[in-house]
Short mmCIF file of C-alpha atoms in Angstrom, two decimals:
data_model
loop_
_atom_site.label_atom_id
_atom_site.label_comp_id
_atom_site.label_asym_id
_atom_site.label_seq_id
_atom_site.Cartn_x
_atom_site.Cartn_y
_atom_site.Cartn_z
CA MET A 15 26.42 1.58 13.17
CA GLY A 16 23.64 -0.84 14.07
CA THR A 17 20.47 -1.82 12.23
CA PRO A 18 17.53 0.58 12.81
CA ALA A 19 14.72 -0.77 14.94
CA ILE A 20 11.49 -1.83 13.13
CA PRO A 21 8.46 0.00 14.49
CA ALA A 22 5.95 -2.24 16.31
CA ALA A 23 3.13 -1.49 13.82
CA VAL A 24 5.37 -2.46 10.77
CA GLU A 25 6.56 -5.57 12.58
CA LYS A 26 2.91 -6.58 13.26
CA ALA A 27 2.08 -5.96 9.60
CA LEU A 28 5.02 -8.05 8.48
CA THR A 29 4.05 -10.97 10.70
CA LEU A 30 3.94 -14.11 8.57
CA ARG A 31 0.32 -15.00 7.73
CA VAL A 32 -0.92 -18.07 5.96
CA PHE A 33 -3.02 -16.76 3.09
CA ASP A 34 -5.56 -18.87 1.29
CA GLY A 35 -8.29 -16.37 0.71
CA PRO A 36 -9.51 -14.13 -2.14
CA THR A 37 -7.34 -11.38 -3.56
CA THR A 38 -9.44 -8.79 -1.84
CA ALA A 39 -8.36 -10.12 1.57
CA LEU A 40 -4.72 -10.04 0.45
CA LYS A 41 -5.34 -6.51 -0.76
CA ASP A 42 -6.41 -5.60 2.81
CA ILE A 43 -3.13 -7.03 4.20
CA ILE A 44 -1.08 -5.02 1.71
CA ILE A 45 -2.97 -1.76 2.44
CA GLU A 46 -2.53 -2.40 6.24
CA PHE A 47 1.24 -2.81 5.68
CA VAL A 48 1.42 0.40 3.68
CA GLU A 49 -0.42 2.33 6.33
CA ALA A 50 1.70 0.89 9.11
CA TRP A 51 4.86 1.81 7.21
CA ASN A 52 3.65 5.31 6.44
CA ALA A 53 2.59 5.91 10.09
CA HIS A 54 6.28 5.39 11.00
CA GLU A 55 7.07 8.34 8.68
CA ASP A 56 3.94 10.34 9.93
CA ILE A 57 2.33 10.07 6.49
CA ILE A 58 -1.48 9.61 6.50
CA LEU A 59 -3.21 8.26 3.40
CA TYR A 60 -6.42 9.76 2.15
CA ASP A 61 -9.37 7.75 0.84
CA TYR A 62 -8.69 8.56 -2.75
CA GLN A 63 -5.08 7.33 -2.38
CA ARG A 64 -6.40 4.03 -0.86
CA LYS A 65 -8.77 3.64 -3.79
CA PHE A 66 -5.92 4.23 -6.19
CA MET A 67 -3.65 1.74 -4.50
CA THR A 68 -6.54 -0.75 -4.30
CA ALA A 69 -7.01 -0.58 -8.10
CA ILE A 70 -3.33 -1.22 -8.65
CA ILE A 71 -3.10 -4.05 -6.11
CA LEU A 72 -6.14 -5.89 -7.55
CA THR A 73 -4.83 -5.46 -11.09
CA LEU A 74 -1.51 -6.98 -10.10
CA LEU A 75 -2.92 -9.85 -8.11
CA ASP A 76 -5.50 -10.78 -10.72
CA HIS A 77 -2.89 -10.63 -13.48
CA LYS A 78 -4.87 -8.09 -15.45
CA ALA A 79 -3.09 -5.98 -18.00
CA GLU A 80 -4.99 -2.81 -17.34
CA THR A 81 -3.82 0.73 -17.62
CA ILE A 82 -4.62 2.68 -14.41
CA THR A 83 -4.42 6.42 -14.50
CA GLY A 84 -4.39 8.73 -11.50
CA LEU A 85 -5.79 12.05 -12.75
CA TRP A 86 -5.36 14.23 -9.65
CA SER A 87 -4.15 17.76 -9.36
CA ARG A 88 -0.54 18.54 -8.60
CA GLN A 89 0.83 17.88 -5.08
CA SER A 90 -2.10 15.58 -4.26
CA GLY A 91 -0.18 12.45 -3.37
CA LYS A 92 0.17 10.41 -6.57
CA SER A 93 3.90 9.80 -6.20
CA GLU A 94 3.56 9.24 -2.42
CA SER A 95 0.87 6.59 -3.12
CA LEU A 96 2.93 4.78 -5.78
CA GLY A 97 6.10 4.98 -3.81
CA SER A 98 4.52 3.52 -0.69
CA LEU A 99 2.74 0.82 -2.64
CA LEU A 100 5.75 -0.29 -4.68
CA GLY A 101 7.82 -0.63 -1.57
CA ALA A 102 5.11 -2.75 0.12
CA MET A 103 4.69 -4.96 -3.01
CA CYS A 104 8.40 -5.60 -3.02
CA VAL A 105 8.27 -6.87 0.53
#
């Protein structure tokens, strides 16, 4: 059994980049990776999910100890957002 192929969009998002800018630019790279990975699974993120992920990313990158709460209705994508983001942050 061979290794599964990496989709082109994910490979592009994983391309090594030299980063020396502000955390907001790194946040954009992380969101781009999450969206490329989700596109492979046919998952499209909504704006409110991107805002939620942005808050988490910036809190992590700026070493803030803030509590972030996602108060959305059931089945609205909280777990999907967190799962996608945590996977991307591990990469």
